[in-house]
Each structure stands twice: as C-alpha cells, then as structure tokens.
XYZ file of C-alpha atoms in Angstrom:
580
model
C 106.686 116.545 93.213
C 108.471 118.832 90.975
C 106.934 122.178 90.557
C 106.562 123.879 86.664
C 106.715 127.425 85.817
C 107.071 128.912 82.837
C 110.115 130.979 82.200
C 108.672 134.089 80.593
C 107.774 135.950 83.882
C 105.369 137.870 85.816
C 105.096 140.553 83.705
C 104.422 139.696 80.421
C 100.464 139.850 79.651
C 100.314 136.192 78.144
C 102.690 133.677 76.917
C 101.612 132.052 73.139
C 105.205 130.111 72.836
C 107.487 126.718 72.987
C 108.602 128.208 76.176
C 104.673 128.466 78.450
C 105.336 125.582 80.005
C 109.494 125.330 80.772
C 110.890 124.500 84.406
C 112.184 126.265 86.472
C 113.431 125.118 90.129
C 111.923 127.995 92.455
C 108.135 128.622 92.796
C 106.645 132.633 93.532
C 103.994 132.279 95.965
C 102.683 135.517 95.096
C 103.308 138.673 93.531
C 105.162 140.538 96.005
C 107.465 137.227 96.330
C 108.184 137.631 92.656
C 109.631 141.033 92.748
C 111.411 140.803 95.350
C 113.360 137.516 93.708
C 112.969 138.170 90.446
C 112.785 141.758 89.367
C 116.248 143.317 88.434
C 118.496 144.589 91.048
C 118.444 148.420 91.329
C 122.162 148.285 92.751
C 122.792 147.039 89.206
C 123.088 149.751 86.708
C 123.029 148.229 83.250
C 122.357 149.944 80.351
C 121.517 147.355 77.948
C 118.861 143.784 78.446
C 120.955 140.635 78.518
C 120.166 139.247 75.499
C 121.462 142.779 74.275
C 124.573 142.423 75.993
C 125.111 138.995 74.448
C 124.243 139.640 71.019
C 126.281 142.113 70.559
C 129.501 140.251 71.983
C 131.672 138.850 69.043
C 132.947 136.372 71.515
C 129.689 134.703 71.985
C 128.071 134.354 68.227
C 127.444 130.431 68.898
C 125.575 130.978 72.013
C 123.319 133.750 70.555
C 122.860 131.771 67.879
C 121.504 128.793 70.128
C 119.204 131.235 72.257
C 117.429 132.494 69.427
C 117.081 128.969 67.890
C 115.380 127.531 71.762
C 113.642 131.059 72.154
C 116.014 132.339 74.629
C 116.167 135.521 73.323
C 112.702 136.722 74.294
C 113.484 135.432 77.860
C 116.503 137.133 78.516
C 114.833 140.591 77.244
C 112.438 140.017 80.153
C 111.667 142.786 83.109
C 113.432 140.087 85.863
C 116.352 139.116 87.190
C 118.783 136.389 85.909
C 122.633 135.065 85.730
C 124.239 133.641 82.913
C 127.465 132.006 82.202
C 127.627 132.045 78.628
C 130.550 129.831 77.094
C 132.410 131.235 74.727
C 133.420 127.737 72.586
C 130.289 125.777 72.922
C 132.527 122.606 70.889
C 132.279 120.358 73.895
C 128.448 120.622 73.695
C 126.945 121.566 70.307
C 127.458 121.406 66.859
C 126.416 124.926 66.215
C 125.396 123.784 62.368
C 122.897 121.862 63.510
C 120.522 124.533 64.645
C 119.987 125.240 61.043
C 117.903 121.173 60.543
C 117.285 120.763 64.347
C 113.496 119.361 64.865
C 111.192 120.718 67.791
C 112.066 117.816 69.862
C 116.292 118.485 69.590
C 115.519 122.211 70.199
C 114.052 120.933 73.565
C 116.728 119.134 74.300
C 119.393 121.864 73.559
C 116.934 124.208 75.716
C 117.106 121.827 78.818
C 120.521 120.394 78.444
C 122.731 123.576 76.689
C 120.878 126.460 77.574
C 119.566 126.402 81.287
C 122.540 124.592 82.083
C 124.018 128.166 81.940
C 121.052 130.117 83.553
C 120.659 130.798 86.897
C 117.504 133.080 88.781
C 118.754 136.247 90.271
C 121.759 138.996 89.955
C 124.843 136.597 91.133
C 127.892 138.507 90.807
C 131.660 137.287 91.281
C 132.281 139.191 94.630
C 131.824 138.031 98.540
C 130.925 134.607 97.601
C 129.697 132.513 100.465
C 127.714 129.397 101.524
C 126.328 130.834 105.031
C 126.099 127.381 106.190
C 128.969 125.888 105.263
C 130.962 129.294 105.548
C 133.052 128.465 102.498
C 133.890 130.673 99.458
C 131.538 129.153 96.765
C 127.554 129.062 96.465
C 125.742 126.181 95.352
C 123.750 127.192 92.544
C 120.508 125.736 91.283
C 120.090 125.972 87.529
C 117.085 126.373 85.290
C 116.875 122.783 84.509
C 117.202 121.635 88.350
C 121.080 121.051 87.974
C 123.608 122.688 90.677
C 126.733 124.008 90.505
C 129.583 125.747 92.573
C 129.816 129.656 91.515
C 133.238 130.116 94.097
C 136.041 132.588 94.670
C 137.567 135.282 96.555
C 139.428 138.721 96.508
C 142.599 136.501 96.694
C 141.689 133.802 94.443
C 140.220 133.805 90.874
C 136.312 133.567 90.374
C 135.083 129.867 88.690
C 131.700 128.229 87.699
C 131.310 124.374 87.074
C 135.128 124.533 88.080
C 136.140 126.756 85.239
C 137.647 130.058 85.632
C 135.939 133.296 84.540
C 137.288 134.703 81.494
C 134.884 137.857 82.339
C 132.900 138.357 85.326
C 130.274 140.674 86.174
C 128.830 142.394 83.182
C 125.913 144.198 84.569
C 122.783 144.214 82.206
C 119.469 145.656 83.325
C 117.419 142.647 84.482
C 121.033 140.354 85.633
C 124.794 139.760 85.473
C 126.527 138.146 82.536
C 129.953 136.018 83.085
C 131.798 134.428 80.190
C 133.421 131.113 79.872
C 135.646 129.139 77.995
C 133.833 126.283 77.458
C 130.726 125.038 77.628
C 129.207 123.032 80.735
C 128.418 119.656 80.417
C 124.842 118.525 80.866
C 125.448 115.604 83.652
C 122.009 113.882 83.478
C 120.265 111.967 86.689
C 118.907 108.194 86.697
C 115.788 109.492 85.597
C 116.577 111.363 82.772
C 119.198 108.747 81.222
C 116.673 105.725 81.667
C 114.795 108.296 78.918
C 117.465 108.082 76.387
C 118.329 104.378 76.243
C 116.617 103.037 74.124
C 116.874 99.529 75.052
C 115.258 99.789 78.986
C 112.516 101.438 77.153
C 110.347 98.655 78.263
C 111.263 99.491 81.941
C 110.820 103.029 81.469
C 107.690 103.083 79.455
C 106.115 101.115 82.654
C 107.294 103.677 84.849
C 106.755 106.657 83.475
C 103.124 106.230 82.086
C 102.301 106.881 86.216
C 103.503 110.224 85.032
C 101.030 112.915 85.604
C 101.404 116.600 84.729
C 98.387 118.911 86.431
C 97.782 123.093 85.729
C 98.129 124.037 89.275
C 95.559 126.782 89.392
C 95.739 128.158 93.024
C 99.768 128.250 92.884
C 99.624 130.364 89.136
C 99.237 133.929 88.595
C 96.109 135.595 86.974
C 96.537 137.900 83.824
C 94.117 139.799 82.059
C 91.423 138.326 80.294
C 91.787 137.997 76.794
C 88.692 137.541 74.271
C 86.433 136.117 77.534
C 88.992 133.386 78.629
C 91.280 133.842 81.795
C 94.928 133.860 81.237
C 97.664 133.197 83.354
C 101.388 135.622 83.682
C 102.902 132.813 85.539
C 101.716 129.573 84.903
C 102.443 126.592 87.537
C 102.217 122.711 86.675
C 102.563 119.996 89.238
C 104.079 116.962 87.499
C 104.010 113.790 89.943
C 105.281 110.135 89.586
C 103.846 107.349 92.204
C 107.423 105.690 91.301
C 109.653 108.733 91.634
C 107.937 110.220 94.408
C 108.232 109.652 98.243
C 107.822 106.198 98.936
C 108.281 104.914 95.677
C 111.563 102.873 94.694
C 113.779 105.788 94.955
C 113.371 109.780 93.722
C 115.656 109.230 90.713
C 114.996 112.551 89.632
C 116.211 114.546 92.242
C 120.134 115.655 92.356
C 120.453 115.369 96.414
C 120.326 111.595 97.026
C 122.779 108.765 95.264
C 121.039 105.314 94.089
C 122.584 102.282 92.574
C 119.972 101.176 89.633
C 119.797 97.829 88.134
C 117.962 98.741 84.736
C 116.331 95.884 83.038
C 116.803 96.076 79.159
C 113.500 94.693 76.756
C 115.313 91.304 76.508
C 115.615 91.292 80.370
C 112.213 92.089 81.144
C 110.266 89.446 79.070
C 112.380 86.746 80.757
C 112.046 88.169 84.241
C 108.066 88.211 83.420
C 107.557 84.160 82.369
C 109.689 83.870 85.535
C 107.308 85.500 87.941
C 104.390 85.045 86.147
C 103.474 81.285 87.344
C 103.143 83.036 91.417
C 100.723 85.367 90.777
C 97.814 83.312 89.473
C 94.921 85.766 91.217
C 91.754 84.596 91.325
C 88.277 85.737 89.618
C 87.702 88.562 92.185
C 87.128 92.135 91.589
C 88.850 94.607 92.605
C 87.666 97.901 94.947
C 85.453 100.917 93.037
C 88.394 103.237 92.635
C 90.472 100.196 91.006
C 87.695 100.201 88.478
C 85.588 96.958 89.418
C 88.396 94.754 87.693
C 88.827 91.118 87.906
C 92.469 90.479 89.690
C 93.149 87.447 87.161
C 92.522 90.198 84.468
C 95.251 92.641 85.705
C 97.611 89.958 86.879
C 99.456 91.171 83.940
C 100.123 94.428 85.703
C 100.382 93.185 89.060
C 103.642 91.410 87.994
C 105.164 93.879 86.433
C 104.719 96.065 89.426
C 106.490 93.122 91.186
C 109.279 93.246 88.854
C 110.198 96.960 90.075
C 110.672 96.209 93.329
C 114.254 95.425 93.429
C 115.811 97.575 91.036
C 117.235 100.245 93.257
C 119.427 100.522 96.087
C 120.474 103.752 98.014
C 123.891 103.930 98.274
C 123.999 106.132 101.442
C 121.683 102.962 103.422
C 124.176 100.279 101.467
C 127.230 102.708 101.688
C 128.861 99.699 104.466
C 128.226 96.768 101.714
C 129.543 99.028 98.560
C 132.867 99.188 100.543
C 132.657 95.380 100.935
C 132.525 95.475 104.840
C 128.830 94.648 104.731
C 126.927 91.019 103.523
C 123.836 92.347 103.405
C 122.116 94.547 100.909
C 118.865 96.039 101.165
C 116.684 97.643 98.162
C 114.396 100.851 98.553
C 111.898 98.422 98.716
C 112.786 97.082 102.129
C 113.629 93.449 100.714
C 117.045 91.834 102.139
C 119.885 90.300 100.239
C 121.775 88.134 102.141
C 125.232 86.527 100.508
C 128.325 85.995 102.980
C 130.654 85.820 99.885
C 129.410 89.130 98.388
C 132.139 91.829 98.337
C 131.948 95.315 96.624
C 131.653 94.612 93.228
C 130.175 91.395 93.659
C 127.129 92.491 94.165
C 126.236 92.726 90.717
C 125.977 89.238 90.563
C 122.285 89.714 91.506
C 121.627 91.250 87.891
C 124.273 88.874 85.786
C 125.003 90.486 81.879
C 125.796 94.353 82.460
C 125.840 95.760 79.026
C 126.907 99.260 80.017
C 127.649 100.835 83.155
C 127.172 104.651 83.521
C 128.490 107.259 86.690
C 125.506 109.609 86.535
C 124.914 112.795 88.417
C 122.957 111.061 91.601
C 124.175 107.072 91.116
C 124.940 104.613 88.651
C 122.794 103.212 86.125
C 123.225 99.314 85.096
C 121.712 98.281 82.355
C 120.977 94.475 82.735
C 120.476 91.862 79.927
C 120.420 89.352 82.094
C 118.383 88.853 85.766
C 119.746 86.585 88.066
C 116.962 86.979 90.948
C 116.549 84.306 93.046
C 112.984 84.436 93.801
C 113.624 83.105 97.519
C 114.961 86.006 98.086
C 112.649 88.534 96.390
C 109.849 88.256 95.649
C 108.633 84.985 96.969
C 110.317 85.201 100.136
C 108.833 82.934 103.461
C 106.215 84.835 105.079
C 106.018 84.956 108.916
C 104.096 85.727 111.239
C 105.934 86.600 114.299
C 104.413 86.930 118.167
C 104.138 90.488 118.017
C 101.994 90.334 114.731
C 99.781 87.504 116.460
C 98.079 89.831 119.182
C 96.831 92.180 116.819
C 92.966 92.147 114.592
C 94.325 91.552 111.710
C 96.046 88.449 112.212
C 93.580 86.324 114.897
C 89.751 85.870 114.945
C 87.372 88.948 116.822
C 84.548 86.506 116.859
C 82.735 87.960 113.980
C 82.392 85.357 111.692
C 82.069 82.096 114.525
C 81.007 82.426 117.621
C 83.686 79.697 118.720
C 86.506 81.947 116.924
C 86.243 84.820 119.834
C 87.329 82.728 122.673
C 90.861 82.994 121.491
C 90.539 86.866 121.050
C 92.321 87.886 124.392
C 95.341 87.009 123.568
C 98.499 87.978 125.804
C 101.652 88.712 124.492
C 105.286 88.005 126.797
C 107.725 90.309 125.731
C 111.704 88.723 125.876
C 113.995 91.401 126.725
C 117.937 90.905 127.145
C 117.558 89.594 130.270
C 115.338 87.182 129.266
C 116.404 83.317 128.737
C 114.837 82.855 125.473
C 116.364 86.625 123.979
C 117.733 85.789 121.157
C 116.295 82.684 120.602
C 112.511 83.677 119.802
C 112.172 84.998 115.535
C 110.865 88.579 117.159
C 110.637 90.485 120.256
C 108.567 88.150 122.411
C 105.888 85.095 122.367
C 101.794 85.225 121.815
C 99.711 83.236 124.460
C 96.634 81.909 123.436
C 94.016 81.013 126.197
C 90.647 80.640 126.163
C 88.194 82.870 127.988
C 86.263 79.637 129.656
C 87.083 76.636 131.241
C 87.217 74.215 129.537
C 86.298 71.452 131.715
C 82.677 72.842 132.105
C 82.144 72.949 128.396
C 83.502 70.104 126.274
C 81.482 70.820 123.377
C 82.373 73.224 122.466
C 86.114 73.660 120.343
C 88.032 76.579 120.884
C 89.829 77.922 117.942
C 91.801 80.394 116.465
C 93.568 81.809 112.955
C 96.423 83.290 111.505
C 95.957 85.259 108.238
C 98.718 84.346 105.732
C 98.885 88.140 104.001
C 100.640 87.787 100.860
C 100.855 84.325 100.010
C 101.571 83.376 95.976
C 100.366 80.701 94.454
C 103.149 78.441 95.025
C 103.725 75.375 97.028
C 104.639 76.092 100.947
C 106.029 74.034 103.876
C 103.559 75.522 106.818
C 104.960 75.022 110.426
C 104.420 76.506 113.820
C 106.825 77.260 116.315
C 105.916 76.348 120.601
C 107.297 77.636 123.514
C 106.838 75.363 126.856
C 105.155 77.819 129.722
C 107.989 77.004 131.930
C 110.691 78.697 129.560
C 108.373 81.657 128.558
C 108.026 81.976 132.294
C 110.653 80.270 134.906
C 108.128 80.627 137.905
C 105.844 78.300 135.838
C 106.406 74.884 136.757
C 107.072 72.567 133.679
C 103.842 71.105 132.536
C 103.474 67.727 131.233
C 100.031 68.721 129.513
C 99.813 68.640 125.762
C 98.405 70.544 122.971
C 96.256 68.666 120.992
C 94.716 70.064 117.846
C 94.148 70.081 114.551
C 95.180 72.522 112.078
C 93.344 73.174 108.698
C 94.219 75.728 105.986
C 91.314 78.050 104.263
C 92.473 80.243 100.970
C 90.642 81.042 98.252
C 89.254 79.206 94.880
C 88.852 80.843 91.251
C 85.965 82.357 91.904
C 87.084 84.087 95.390
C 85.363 81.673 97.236
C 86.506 79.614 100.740
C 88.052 76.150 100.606
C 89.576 74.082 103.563
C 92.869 72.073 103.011
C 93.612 69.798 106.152
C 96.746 69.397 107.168
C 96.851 67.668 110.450
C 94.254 66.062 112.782
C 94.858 65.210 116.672
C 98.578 66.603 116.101
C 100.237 66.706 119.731
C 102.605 69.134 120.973
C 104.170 67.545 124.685
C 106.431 70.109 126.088
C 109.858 70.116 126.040
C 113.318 71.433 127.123
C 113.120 74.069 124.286
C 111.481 75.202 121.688
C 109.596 72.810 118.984
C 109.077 73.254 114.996
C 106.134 71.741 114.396
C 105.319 71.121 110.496
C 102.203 71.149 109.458
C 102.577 70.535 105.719
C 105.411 69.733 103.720
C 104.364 70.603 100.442
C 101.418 72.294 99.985
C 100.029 73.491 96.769
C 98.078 77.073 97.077
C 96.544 77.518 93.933
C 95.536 81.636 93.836
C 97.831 84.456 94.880
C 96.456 87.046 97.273
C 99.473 89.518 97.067
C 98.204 93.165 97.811
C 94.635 91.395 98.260
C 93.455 93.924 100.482
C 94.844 97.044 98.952
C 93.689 95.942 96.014
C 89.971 94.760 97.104
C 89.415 96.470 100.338
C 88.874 93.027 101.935
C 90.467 90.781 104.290
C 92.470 88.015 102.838
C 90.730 84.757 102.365
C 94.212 82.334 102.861
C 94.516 81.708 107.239
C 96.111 78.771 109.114
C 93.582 77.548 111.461
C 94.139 75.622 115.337
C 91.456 73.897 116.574
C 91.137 71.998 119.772
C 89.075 69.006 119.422
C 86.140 67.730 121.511
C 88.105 64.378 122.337
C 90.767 66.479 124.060
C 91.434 65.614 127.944
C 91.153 67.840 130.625
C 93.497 65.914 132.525
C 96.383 65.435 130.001
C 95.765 68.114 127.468
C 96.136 71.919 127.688
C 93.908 74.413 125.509
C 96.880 76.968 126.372
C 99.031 77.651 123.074
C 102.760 79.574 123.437
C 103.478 80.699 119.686
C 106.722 82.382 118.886
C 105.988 82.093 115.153
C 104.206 80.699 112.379
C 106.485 80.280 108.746
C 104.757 79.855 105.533
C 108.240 78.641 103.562
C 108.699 78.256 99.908
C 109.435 75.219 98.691
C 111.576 75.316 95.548
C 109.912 72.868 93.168
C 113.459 71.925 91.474
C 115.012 70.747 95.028
C-alpha cells in the first residue's frame, strides 16, 4: 500500500486546492510526530520562507515560475520543514513557455515529475553527511514523489545531489535549507508509472489498474476545525491499494527497492493472446460465492482469462539474476510458473515474448513492450497437473467418507517418506509414496468395493492423457517380501457438465497392476476430452471441485491373487497437444 498525504501541512486550518490530495512518502502518526519531523529547525536561523528565498533569486526565475504554475508556492511558505534543490537551467526538463497553455492534467505531471523531484521533507544541509548503516559519506534521500537520491560529500570533497555538484549549498530559510543546481534532475519513472504513458499496452494497463482503489483513511488523518457543521481535516491521509501491485500480486512495480523484468503486452498482443487461451477456460453454468456477486462462471469467463493472461508477465531479476547472466536454464515468473529451455542464454530469453517493439531501462527493471506472444501454453498456463504422494494423504485430495459410505475405507491413508538414503530417492516425482489400505479385511466382506479419489484441482477444458504411477511394496519397503498379488481395479473419471452437475467418464475396467522390478506408468486414458474448466473453482465458488479420478476395487477381485493395497507415487493429468 502506498500511503497519501497532502502536502500543505499540519497547520494550515483547511486545504480548498489542486494540492489536498498530493503524495508524500512519510506518514505523521500524530501530532507530536509531526513537529518533531516537520516543523522548522530552530538551529536554522532564516530570515525569509523558502519560496521567499527563491523568488527573489535571479538565478532561479524558471523554477519560480514552475512552482507558482503547480501551486508550489503556497507550500513552500508553509510553517514546516523542507529541502530543496532547485536547478538553476531547468532545459533538460521543461520548456518553461509551456506553463503559459499547460492543461490541469500537464500541471500534474510537472508537479510529480519536475517539482517533487527536487523536494525533500526536513532541514538537510551539505555538512556531516552520513548513511549510519552503510557508514559512507552520502544519504539516501526519499523525494516527494517516492523517488531517491544520493545527497553526498565531505569537508574534503565537494557536496552533490543526483550526482551533480552544488553550485550553492545551504541557504537557510525559516521552515528548510535551499541548495542550487545546475541542471535539472531527471524524472526516472518505475514499471508502473511508464506502463501509464504508453499508449499502446493501454489494454494491459487499463486491466490492471481498474483494481486500483484509493480510500480517505480516517483514523490515520488529522482533525481540523469544523467549518460551517462539516469536519475538516489539517492532514489528510489516503490509502491507495492495487491487488496486482501489492504483496502477492505479480510483482510491486511501483516501488523503487526491487528490480523486475516486464514483458508488456501491447493491444495487438493481447487480443491474440485472448482467442489463444480462450478455448481452455470453457466454465460451466455455476454461480459463483455471495461476495463474487452470485455470477455464473461461463458469464465471467471473459475475465477469468484475462486474469490468466497476467500471470507470466513479470520476472524478478534478483530470483532470475543466475539465468539473466546465462548460467541458468530455468526461469521462473512472480507467479511461481517454470520455464524450462536448455538452449536459453541471457538474451534469449526473450524469445518467450517474440516482436519487442521498444525496450526501456527504467528505474526498478526493464519494460518490454511485446507485439507478439510466443507462450507455449504447455508451459504456462495449461501445464500437467499432478498430484504427488505428499498431496495424496491430505482431505482435500482423497475421500473422508462423507458422500459414500464405501469412500471412507480408504481414508487412513499412510504416507512413506524417501529420504537420501532411501533406494527409490530420486526416483519418486516428490518426497515419498501414499499407501492406500483399507480399514477391513477384505476376505470377510466381498461385497462390498473399496474405493478411493483424487481431486484434479485446476483442470481446463482440454483433452488429457490421465495415468497413475505404482510402487511394488517390496521397493517402498526392502523388508517386504516381493508380492506376486495384483491390483485390480477400475478407474472412472467424474467432472462436471454445463449446468455444474456430476458425470462419470470410464476409463478402464478390471485394469491389473502385477508388481514389478520398478516402478509402473499406468495410463488410464490417452485422450480424454474434459469439456468445463474448473480453474480457481473453489476460490471462486467456495466449493470443492467436481473433476476426481476414481479407483475402485471390484467385487470379482481374488483374495488369493489380488491385493486391495495401492502404492501411489503420483497421479499426472498431461496435456495433450491437439496439433501432435
């Protein structure tokens, strides 16, 4: 979250101006924590205001003039304490004439980019600079619109801001410190802010930033008087939050302390990315939970995809910093999916996002913008779901006994872990192997067929090859001796219709599984056709998902040649590419 405050101050009564609302970085908890931040320094012995001090400096007619065009010039008259540099050529950053035809919208732009990109909170004078952590001669300075710079220097060395030596330094004013510059600073903006400006990701942008949300944060702002029966506020704080920007989204593009590589789709892009993924999320006619707003899924499917397209746009280069040097093949997005390509070396990997139109070294990453996507959906978004033997012991995955009686007699499950020093380390897809035995014997009841499911979470609707990976008991455990007992069962497949409801695909009947020397694949279906996505079914309906792989024993099973006794290391629900 970023925290607003407007930049007028504690002390003034009410604010009626352009400026209520402006950021700043730091946040007064109360009133006592403003003054002693804010209020001017009484070591400081200024006669004059700083905006006194700078209007009356010949040197620095261009930057009055663009103070009292962004309403600057009230600010810096304020009873509290601030720092500016102000250039003396502001060429490099403005064309001073066009203040005189400049809109509201370009004033707030020169106000973020120009002006607080030379403002600093507090009395910050040229003198005993240092970092107390890093015990260097500079300080790390956070400006008004959230950028930093190094303010550094010494008694033996010349004083600099932004790298660029003081022309004068320390010109005390009664509520701060004026410097003076040569030049003006240049206004390097993050991921978030350039995705703003071009114009042809708007698409992308547009999708992200209407999660934008921008909230009067009563408790945190400071009461004023009350004027004509209504309660108004001396410092004013906003809380302005973005579900994608934000902790756990796909990376906090906003913020100045963490670098991110950013494939940017432009409009172009997009569309054809969307008719791409479209065709595997065909949801079904369910509705979603209450605080979702009782929709059907097939009616925001729409959405659903688009929130799908996001999820591999950005990469952090300090958890990719091995495969941007090219000593890495693997490359992993904020969104925890894998990219695996032997043959990709550091610049190689834009080869995922084919058609870079314009490639731009921004102040926490690089932006790409991308006309055209070269996903391989095998490796994003449709990627083969397992379930591995750790999964398989918990609720979610096999039958409590709630909805058939027969289900529970698999619930016990026991689960082998395979350390290093085990024989099959390495060998199993996780970090050990689910056993599945019944809680009766069998031999007294034959009527009864013991059962149990695997949820598929996830699943598209797509076509999948569905197999199941066995473990003989003697390699899970060597003091078992090798068994020539068999698993028979059969193995059906419920997911979900258009209208939400239950249907059973069968996939194998009296399927036999005769222990071997290793491990056995044993496919199930080849090419199976699921007609309704359930991605984000449960976080999206507050129910369980419909789509489960179910083993049954049969009744015909024998005692003496058959086990009820499964060993599971995984089960794989892989896509099958329809054009292979």
């Amino acid at each position: 979250m970023i925290l607003l405050k407007n930049l007028l101050g504690m002390k003034r009564k009410y604010i009626n101006s352009i400026l209520a609302c402006s950021m700043v970085v730091s946040l007064a908890a109360c009133t006592d924590a403003w003054d002693e931040h804010y209020q001017p320094n009484p070591a400081l012995n200024g006669s004059e205001n700083l905006w006194e001090l700078i209007s009356n400096d010949s040197d620095l007619d261009d930057f009055e003039a663009l103070l009292q065009a962004t309403g600057y010039a009230e600010v810096l008259k304020q009873n509290r304490s601030y720092t500016v540099w102000a250039p003396v050529n502001l060429s490099d950053v403005l064309d001073v004439k066009s203040l005189e035809t400049a809109n509201d919208s370009l004033l707030e732009v020169y106000r973020k980019e120009i002006v607080e990109n030379h403002i600093a909170d507090y009395s910050l004078v040229a003198g005993g600079i240092r970092d107390k952590e890093d015990k260097k001669n500079y300080k790390k300075v956070a400006m008004l619109n959230g950028k930093s710079y190094h303010f550094e220097g010494s008694a033996e060395n010349a004083y600099s801001f932004a790298g660029q030596q003081l022309k004068s330094s320390n010109i005390v004013a009664t509520n701060g410190v004026l410097h003076k510059i040569d030049e003006g600073v240049l206004f390097a903006a993050n991921i978030w802010e350039q995705m703003a400006k071009e114009e042809s990701i708007s698409v992308l942008y547009n999708f992200l930033n209407k999660d934008t949300k921008r909230e009067f944060n009563v408790n945190a702002s400071v009461k004023g008087p009350i004027v004509d029966g209504k309660q108004t506020y001396l410092d004013s704080v906003f809380t302005v939050s973005n579900r994608w920007i934000d902790w756990g989204g796909i990376g906090r593009l906003n913020i100045e302390d963490s670098t991110y590589t950013v494939y940017a789709l432009t409009d172009r892009a997009w569309d054809k990315l969307y008719t791409k993924m479209r065709s595997y999320y065909n949801y079904p006619d369910v509705k979603s939970k209450d605080e979702l707003g009782s929709q059907s899924l097939s009616a925001m499917a729409d959405s659903l995809v688009r929130e799908s397209m996001c999820e591999n746009l950005v990469f952090s280069n300090t958890v990719n910093k091995k495969f941007f040097e090219g000593k890495k093949d693997t490359l992993l997005s904020t969104r925890y999916n894998m990219f695996v390509n032997k043959s990709l070396t550091n610049r190689e990997a834009d080869s995922l996002h084919n058609g870079c139109l314009k490639e731009l070294e921004l102040s926490n990453g690089t932006l790409h913008l991308i006309d055209e996507v070269n996903f391989n959906p095998f490796t994003c978004w449709h990627d083969t779901i397992r379930v591995q033997g750790e999964n398989l012991r918990d609720g979610e995955n096999i039958a409590q006994g709630t909805a058939n009686a027969s289900e529970s007699l698999y619930a016990n499950t026991t689960f082998v872990s395979v350390d290093r020093d085990h024989a099959l380390y390495g060998l199993v897809s996780g970090s050990g192997v689910s056993v599945f035995q019944p809680r009766y014997d069998p031999a007294k009841d034959k009527s009864r067929q013991p059962k149990f499911h695997i949820y598929a979470k996830d699943i598209l609707s797509a076509n999948y090859r569905i197999s199941i990976v066995m473990v003989p008991a003697h390699l899970l455990d060597p003091e078992e001796v090798k068994s020539t007992k068999s698993n028979v069962f059969n193995a059906y497949l419920e997911c979900i219709n258009s209208e939400g409801e239950k249907v059973i695909k069968n996939l194998v009947q009296g399927e036999k599984y005769i222990p071997g020397e290793k491990m056995d694949t044993i496919v199930l279906a080849e090419n199976l056709k699921i007609d309704f996505c359930e991605a984000d079914y449960k976080t999206l309906t507050g129910k369980e998902p419909v789509t489960r792989l179910v083993i049954e024993t049969p009744t015909t099973y024998s005692t003496r040649s058959n086990t009820t006794v499964y060993r599971i290391d995984q089960v794989m629900f892989e896509p099958v590419n329809p054009e292979d």
